[in-house]
PDB file of C-alpha atoms in Angstrom:
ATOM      1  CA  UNK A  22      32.328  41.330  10.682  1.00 71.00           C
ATOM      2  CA  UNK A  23      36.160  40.321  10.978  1.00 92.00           C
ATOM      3  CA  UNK A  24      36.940  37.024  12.721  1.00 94.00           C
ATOM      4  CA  UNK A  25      39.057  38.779  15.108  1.00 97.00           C
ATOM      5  CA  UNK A  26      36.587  41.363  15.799  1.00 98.00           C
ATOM      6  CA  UNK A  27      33.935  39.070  16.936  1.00 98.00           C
ATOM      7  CA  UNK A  28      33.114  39.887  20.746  1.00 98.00           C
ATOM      8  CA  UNK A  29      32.267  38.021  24.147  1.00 98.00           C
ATOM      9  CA  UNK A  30      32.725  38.245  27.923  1.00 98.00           C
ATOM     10  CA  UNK A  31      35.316  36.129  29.812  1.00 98.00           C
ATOM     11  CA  UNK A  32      36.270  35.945  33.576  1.00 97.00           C
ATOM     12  CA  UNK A  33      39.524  34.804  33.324  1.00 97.00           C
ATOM     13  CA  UNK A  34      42.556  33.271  31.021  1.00 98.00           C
ATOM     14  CA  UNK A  35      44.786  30.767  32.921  1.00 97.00           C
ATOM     15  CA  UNK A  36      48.100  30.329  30.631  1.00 97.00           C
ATOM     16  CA  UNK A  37      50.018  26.989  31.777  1.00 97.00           C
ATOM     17  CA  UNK A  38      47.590  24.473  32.957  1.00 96.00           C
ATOM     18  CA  UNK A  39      48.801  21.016  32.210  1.00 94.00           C
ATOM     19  CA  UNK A  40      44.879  20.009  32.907  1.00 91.00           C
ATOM     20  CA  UNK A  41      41.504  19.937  31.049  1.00 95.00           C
ATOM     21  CA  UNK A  42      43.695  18.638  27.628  1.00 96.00           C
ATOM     22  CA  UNK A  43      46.781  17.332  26.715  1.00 97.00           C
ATOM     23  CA  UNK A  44      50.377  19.361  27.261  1.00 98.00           C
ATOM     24  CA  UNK A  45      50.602  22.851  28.082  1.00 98.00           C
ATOM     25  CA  UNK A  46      47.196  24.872  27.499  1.00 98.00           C
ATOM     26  CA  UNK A  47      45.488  28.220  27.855  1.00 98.00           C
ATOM     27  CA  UNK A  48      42.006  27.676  29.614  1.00 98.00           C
ATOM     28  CA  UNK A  49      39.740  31.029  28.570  1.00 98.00           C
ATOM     29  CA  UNK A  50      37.123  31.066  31.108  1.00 98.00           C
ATOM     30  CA  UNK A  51      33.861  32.594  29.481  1.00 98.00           C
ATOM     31  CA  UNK A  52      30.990  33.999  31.412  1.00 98.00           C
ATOM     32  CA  UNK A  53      27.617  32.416  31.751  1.00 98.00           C
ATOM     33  CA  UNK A  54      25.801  28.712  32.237  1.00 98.00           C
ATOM     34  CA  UNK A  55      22.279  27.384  32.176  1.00 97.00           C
ATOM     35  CA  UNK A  56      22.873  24.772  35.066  1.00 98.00           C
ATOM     36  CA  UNK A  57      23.664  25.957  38.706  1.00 98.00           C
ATOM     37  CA  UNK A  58      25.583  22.786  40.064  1.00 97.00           C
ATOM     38  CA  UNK A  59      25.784  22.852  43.981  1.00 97.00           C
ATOM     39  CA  UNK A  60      28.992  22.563  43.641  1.00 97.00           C
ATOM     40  CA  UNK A  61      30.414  24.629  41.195  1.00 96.00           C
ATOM     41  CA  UNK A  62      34.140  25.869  41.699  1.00 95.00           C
ATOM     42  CA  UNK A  63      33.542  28.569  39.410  1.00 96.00           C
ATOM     43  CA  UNK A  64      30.226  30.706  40.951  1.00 97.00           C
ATOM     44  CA  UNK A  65      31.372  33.879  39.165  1.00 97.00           C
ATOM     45  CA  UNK A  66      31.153  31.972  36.398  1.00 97.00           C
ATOM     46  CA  UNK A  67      27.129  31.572  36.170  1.00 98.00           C
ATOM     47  CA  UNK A  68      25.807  34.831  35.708  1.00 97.00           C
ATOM     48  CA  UNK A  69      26.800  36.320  32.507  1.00 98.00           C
ATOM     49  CA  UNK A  70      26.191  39.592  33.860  1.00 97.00           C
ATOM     50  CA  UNK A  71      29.491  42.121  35.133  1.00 98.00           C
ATOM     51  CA  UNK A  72      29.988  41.324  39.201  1.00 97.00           C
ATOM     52  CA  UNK A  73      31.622  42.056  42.033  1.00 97.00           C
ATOM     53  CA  UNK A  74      32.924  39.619  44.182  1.00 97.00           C
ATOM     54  CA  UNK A  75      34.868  40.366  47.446  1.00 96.00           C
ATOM     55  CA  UNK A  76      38.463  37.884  48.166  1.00 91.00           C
ATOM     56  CA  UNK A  77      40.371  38.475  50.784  1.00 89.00           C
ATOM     57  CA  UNK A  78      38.406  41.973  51.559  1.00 91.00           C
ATOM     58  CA  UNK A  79      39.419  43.468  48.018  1.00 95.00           C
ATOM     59  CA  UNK A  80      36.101  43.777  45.920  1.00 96.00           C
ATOM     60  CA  UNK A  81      37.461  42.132  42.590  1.00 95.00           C
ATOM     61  CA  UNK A  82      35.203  42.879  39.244  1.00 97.00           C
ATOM     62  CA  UNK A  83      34.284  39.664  37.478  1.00 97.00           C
ATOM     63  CA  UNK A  84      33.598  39.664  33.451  1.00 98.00           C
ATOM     64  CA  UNK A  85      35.149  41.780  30.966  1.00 98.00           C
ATOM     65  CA  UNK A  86      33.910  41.868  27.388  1.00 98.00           C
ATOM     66  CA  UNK A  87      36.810  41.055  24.748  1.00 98.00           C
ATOM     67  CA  UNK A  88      37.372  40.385  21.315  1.00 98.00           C
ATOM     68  CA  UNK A  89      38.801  37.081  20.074  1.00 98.00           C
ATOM     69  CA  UNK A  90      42.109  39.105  18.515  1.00 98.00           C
ATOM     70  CA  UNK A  91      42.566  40.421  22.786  1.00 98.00           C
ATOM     71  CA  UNK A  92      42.521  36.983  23.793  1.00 98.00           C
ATOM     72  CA  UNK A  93      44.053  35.604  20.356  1.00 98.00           C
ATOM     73  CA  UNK A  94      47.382  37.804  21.513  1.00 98.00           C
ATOM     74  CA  UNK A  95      47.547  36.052  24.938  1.00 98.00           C
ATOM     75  CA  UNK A  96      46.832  32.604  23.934  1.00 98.00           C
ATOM     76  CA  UNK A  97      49.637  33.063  20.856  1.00 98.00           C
ATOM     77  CA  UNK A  98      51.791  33.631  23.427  1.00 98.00           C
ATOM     78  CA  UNK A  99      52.624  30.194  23.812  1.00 98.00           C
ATOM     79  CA  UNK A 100      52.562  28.423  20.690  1.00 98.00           C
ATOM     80  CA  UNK A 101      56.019  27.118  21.383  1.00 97.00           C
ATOM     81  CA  UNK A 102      54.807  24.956  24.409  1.00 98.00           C
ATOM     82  CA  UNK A 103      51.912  23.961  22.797  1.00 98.00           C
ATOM     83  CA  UNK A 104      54.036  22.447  19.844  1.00 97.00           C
ATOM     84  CA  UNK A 105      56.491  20.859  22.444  1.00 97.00           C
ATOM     85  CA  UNK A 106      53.568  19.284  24.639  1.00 98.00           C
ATOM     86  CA  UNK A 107      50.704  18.738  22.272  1.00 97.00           C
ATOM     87  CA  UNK A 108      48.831  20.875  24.152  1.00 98.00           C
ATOM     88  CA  UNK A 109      46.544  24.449  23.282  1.00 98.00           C
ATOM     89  CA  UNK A 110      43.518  26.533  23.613  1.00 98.00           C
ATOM     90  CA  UNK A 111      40.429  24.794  25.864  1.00 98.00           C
ATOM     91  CA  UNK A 112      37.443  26.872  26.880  1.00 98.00           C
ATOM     92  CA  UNK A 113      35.891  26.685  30.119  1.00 98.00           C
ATOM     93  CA  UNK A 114      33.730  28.505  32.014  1.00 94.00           C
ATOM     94  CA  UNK A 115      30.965  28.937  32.862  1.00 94.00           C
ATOM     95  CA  UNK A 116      29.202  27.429  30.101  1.00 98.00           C
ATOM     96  CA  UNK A 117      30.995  27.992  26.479  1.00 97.00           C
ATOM     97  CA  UNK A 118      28.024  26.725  24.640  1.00 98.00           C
ATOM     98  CA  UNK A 119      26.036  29.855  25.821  1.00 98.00           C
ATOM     99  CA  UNK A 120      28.038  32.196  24.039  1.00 98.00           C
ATOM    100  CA  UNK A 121      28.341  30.394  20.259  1.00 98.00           C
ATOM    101  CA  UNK A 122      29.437  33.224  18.054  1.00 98.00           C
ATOM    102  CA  UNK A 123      32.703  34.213  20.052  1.00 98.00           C
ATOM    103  CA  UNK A 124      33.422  31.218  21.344  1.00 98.00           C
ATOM    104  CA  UNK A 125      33.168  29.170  17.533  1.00 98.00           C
ATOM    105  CA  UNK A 126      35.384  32.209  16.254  1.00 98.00           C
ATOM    106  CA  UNK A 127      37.378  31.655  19.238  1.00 98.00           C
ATOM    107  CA  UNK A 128      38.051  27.968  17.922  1.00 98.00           C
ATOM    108  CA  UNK A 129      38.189  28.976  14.380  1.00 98.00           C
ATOM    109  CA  UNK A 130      40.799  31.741  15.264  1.00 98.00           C
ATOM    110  CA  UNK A 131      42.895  29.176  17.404  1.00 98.00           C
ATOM    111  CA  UNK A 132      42.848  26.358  14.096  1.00 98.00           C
ATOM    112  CA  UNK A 133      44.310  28.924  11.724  1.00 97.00           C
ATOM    113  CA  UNK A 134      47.310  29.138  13.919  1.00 98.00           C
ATOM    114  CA  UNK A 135      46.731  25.369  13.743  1.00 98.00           C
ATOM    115  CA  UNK A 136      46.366  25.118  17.655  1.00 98.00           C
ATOM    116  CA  UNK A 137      45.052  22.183  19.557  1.00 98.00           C
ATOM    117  CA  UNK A 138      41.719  22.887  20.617  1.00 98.00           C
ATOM    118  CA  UNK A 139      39.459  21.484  23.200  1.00 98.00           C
ATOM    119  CA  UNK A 140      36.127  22.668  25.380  1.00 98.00           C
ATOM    120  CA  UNK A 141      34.883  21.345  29.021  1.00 98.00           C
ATOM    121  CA  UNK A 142      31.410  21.446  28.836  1.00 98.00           C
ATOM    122  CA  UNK A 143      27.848  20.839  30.033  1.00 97.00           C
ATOM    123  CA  UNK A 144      26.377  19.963  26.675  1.00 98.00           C
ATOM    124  CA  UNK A 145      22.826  21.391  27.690  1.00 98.00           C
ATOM    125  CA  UNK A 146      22.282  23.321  24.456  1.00 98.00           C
ATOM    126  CA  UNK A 147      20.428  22.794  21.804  1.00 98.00           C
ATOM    127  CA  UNK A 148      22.490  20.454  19.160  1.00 98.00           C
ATOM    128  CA  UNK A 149      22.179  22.535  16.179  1.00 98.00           C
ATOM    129  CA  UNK A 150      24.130  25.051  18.543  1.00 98.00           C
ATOM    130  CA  UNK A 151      26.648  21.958  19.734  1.00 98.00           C
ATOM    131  CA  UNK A 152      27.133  21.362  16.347  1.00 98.00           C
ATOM    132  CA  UNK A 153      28.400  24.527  15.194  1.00 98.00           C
ATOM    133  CA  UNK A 154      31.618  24.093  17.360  1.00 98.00           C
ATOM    134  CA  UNK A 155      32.567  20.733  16.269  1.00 98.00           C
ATOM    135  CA  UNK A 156      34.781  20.864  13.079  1.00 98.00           C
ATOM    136  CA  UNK A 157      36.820  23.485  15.189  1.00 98.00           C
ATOM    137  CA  UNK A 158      37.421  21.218  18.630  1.00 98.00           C
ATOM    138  CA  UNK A 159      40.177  18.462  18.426  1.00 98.00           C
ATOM    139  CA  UNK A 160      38.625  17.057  22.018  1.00 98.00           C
ATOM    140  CA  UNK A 161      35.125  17.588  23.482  1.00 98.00           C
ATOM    141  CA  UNK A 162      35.280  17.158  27.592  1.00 98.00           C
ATOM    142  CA  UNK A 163      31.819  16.672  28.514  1.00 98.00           C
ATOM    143  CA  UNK A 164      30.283  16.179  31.906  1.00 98.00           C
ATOM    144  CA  UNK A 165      27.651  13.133  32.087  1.00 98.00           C
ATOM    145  CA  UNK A 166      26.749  14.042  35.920  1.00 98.00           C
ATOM    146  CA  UNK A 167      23.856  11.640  36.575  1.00 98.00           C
ATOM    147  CA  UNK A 168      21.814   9.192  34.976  1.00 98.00           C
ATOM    148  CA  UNK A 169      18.722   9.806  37.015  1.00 98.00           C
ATOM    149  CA  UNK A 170      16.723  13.075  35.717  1.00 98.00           C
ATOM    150  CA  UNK A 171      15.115  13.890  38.862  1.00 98.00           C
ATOM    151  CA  UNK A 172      18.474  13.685  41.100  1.00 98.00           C
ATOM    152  CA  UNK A 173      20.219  15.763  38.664  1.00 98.00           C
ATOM    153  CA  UNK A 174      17.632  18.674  38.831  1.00 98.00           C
ATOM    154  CA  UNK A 175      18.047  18.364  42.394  1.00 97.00           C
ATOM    155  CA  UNK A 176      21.482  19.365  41.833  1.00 97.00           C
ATOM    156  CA  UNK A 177      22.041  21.632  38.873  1.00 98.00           C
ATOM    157  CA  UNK A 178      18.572  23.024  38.961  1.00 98.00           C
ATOM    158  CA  UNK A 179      18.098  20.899  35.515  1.00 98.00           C
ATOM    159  CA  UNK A 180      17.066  17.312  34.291  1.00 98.00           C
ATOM    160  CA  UNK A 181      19.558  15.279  31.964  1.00 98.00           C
ATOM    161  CA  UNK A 182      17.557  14.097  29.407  1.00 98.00           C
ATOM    162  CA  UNK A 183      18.840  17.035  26.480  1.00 98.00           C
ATOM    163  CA  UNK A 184      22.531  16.267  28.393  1.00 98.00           C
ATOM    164  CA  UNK A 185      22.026  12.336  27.510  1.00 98.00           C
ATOM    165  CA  UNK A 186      20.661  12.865  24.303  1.00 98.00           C
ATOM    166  CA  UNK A 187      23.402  15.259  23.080  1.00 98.00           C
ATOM    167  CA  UNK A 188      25.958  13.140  24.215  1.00 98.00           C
ATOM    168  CA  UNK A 189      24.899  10.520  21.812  1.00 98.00           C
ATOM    169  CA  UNK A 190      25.171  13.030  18.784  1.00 98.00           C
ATOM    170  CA  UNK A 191      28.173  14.180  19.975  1.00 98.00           C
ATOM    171  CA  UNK A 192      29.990  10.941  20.376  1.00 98.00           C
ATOM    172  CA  UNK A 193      28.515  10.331  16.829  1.00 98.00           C
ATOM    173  CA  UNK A 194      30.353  13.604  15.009  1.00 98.00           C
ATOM    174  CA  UNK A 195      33.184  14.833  17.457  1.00 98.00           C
ATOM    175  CA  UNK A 196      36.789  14.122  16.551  1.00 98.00           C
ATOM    176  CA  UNK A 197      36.793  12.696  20.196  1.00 98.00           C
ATOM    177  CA  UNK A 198      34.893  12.959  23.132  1.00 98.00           C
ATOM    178  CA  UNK A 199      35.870  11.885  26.872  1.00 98.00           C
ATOM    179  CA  UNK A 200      33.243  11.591  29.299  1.00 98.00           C
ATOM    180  CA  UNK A 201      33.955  13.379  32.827  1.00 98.00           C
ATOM    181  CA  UNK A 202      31.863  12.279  35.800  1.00 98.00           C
ATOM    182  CA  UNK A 203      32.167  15.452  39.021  1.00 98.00           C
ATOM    183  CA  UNK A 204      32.369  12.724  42.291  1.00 98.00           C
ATOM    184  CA  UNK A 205      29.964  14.718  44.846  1.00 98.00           C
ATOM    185  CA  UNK A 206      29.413  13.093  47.583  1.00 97.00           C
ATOM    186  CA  UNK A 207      25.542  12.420  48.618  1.00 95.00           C
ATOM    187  CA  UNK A 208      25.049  13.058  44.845  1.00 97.00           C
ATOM    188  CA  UNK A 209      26.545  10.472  42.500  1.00 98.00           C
ATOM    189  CA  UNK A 210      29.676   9.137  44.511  1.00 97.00           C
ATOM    190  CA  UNK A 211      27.897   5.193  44.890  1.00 98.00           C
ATOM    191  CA  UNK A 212      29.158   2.420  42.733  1.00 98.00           C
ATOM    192  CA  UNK A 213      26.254   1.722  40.663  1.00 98.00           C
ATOM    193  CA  UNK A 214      25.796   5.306  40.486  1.00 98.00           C
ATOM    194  CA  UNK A 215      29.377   5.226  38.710  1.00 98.00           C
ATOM    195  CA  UNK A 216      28.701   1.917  37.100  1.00 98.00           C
ATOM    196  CA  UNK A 217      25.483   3.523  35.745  1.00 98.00           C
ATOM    197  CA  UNK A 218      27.121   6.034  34.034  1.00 98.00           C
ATOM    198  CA  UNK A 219      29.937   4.489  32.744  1.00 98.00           C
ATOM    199  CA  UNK A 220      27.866   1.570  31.150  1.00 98.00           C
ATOM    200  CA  UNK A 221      25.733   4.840  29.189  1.00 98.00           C
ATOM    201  CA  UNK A 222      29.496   6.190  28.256  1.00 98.00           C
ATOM    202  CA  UNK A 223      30.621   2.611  27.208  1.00 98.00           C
ATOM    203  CA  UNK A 224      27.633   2.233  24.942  1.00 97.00           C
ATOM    204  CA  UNK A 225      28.118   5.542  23.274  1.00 98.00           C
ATOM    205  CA  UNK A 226      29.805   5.607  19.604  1.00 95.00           C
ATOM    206  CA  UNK A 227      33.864   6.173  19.448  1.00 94.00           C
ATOM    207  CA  UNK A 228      34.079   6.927  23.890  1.00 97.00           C
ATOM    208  CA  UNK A 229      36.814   4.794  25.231  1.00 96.00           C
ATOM    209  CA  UNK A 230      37.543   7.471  28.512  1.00 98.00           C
ATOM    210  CA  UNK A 231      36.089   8.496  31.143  1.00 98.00           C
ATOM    211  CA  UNK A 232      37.350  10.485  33.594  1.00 98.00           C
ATOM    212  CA  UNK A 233      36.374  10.960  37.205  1.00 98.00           C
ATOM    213  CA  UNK A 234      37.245  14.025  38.954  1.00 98.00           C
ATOM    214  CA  UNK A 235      36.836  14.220  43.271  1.00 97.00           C
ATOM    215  CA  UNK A 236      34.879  16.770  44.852  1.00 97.00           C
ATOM    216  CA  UNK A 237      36.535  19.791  46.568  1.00 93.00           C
ATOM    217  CA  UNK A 238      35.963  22.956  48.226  1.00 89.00           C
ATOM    218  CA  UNK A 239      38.317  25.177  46.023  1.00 87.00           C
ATOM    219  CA  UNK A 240      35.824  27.570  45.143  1.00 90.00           C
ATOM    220  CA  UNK A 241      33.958  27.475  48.090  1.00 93.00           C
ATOM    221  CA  UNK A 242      35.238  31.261  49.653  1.00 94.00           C
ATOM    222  CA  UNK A 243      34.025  32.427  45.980  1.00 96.00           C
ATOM    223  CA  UNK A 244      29.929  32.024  47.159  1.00 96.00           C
ATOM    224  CA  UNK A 245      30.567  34.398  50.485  1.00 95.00           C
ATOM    225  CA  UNK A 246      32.570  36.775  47.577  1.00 96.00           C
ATOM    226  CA  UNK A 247      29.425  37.267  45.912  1.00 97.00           C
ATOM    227  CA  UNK A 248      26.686  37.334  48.694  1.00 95.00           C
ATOM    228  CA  UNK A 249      25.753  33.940  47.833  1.00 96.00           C
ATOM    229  CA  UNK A 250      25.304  30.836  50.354  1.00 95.00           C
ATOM    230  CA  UNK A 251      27.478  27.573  49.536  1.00 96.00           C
ATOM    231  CA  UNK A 252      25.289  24.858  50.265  1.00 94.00           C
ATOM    232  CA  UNK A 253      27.770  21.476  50.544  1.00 95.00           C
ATOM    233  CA  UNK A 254      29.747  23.285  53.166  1.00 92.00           C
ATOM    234  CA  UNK A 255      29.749  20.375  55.107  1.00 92.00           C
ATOM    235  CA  UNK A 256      30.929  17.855  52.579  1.00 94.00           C
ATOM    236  CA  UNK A 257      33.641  15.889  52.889  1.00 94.00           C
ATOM    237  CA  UNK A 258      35.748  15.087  49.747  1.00 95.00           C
ATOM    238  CA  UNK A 259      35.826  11.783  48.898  1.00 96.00           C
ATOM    239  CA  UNK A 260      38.951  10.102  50.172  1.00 96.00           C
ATOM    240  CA  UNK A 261      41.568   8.260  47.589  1.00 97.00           C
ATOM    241  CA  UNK A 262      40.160   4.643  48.619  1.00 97.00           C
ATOM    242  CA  UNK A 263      36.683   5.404  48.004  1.00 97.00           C
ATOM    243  CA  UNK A 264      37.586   7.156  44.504  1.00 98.00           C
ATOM    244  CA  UNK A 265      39.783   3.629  44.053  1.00 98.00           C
ATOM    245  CA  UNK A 266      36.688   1.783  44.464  1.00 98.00           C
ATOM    246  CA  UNK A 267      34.336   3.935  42.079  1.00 98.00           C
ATOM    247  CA  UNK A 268      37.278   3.761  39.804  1.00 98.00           C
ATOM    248  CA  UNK A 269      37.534  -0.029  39.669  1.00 98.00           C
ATOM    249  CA  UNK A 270      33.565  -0.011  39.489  1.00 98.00           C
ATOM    250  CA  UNK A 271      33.748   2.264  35.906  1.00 98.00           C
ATOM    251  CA  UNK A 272      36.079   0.013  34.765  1.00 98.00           C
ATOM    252  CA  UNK A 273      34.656  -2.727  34.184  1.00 98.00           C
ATOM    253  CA  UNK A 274      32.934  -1.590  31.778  1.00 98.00           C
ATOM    254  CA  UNK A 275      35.939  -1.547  29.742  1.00 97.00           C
ATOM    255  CA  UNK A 276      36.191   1.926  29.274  1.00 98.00           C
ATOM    256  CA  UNK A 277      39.871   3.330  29.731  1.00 98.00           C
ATOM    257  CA  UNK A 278      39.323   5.301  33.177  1.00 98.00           C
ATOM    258  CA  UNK A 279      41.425   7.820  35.391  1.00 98.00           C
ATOM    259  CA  UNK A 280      40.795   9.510  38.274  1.00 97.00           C
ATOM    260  CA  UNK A 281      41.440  13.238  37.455  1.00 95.00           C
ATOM    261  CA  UNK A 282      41.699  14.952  34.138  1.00 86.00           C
TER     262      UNK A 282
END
């Protein structure tokens, strides 16, 4: 079968996001993930099956099924920022790891147009999948949410110890990798729970980032949308001192650290 003819199912394409990568990028939103995070922003994202979801009182259909030359037209679009900023193509979902054959051809489409390429992920996948995607993805953004298994299956309805384990391969092979740490409060948003993970991050081969991003309630309307209850409704994000302090905690580790990313 044709590259470009290769197909998968996508919620959404977001052109001119100056996040999740460097410069100016498309973000391709595919459907599906293994984990179910409390907090997920993205809840239309976890089923790969077609939904409806009701906004604002219009019922809203959520997947479509495409072929990488549909969304290899839009993301073309805008080579001409890309070259400007350095930025490109990142895939997010939803879980990108969960569909491999569109979303590898997706990469492979994007480098023959020699476009940055980059993928936020979960990394729970088997590695011989993970591996698949890495000669095509200039920067791997992968979530290290916990360091203790049980508390993370409390949370994403999953333990960590494939996520920890695949981090170390990937760190090994990836043309770079930058560890992103979700800030929940009542989950992971201590010091030594920071400190924890950014030691693991520190100790893995060619990391030097890490990147910790504050809770918010963005997606929140999304869970009523689908029938669904959101169960952190009364959460509060973490304010900009307390993220200061977690901050300062990661590094000193001597990992380069932001808040954000």
């Amino acid at each position: 079968m044709n590259l470009y003819d290769t197909k998968g199912r996508i919620f959404d394409i977001q052109r001119f996001s100056v996040h999740d990568g460097p410069g100016i990028r498309t973000i391709v939103f595919l459907k599906g993930c293994v984990l179910r995070c409390k907090w997920c922003c993205n809840p239309e994202s976890q089923n790969f099956a077609i939904e409806e979801m009701t906004l604002g009182g219009k019922v809203k259909t959520v997947g479509r099924d495409v072929t990488v030359g549909e969304v290899m037209e839009t993301v073309k679009r805008d080579m001409p920022y890309y070259r400007r900023s350095g930025g490109g193509l990142t895939l997010s979902g939803g879980e990108s790891l969960c569909q491999p054959e569109f979303a590898v051809a997706l990469l492979r489409a994007s480098k023959e147009y020699s476009i940055n390429t980059a993928m936020e992920s979960t990394g729970y996948a088997k590695y011989d999948v993970i591996e698949q995607y890495l000669p095509y993805l200039d920067l791997y953004l992968m979530d290290i949410k916990h360091m203790n298994a049980k508390k993370h299956e409390q949370f994403t309805t999953k333990t960590n110890e494939l996520i920890l384990e695949n981090a170390k391969k990937i760190a090994e092979h990836a043309k770079k990798l930058i560890i992103r740490v979700p800030v929940i409060p009542n989950f992971n948003d201590t010091e030594s729970e920071i400190l924890d993970i950014a030691r693991f991050a520190s100790n893995l081969p060619n990391v030097n980032e890490l990147h910790l991003l504050p809770y918010h309630r963005l997606g929140q309307d999304k869970y009523s949308g689908l029938g669904r209850t959101y169960e952190l409704a009364d959460l509060v994000p973490p304010t900009d001192e307390k993220m200061q302090l977690l901050l300062k905690a990661a590094e000193t580790t001597g990992l380069k650290c932001q808040i954000g990313g």
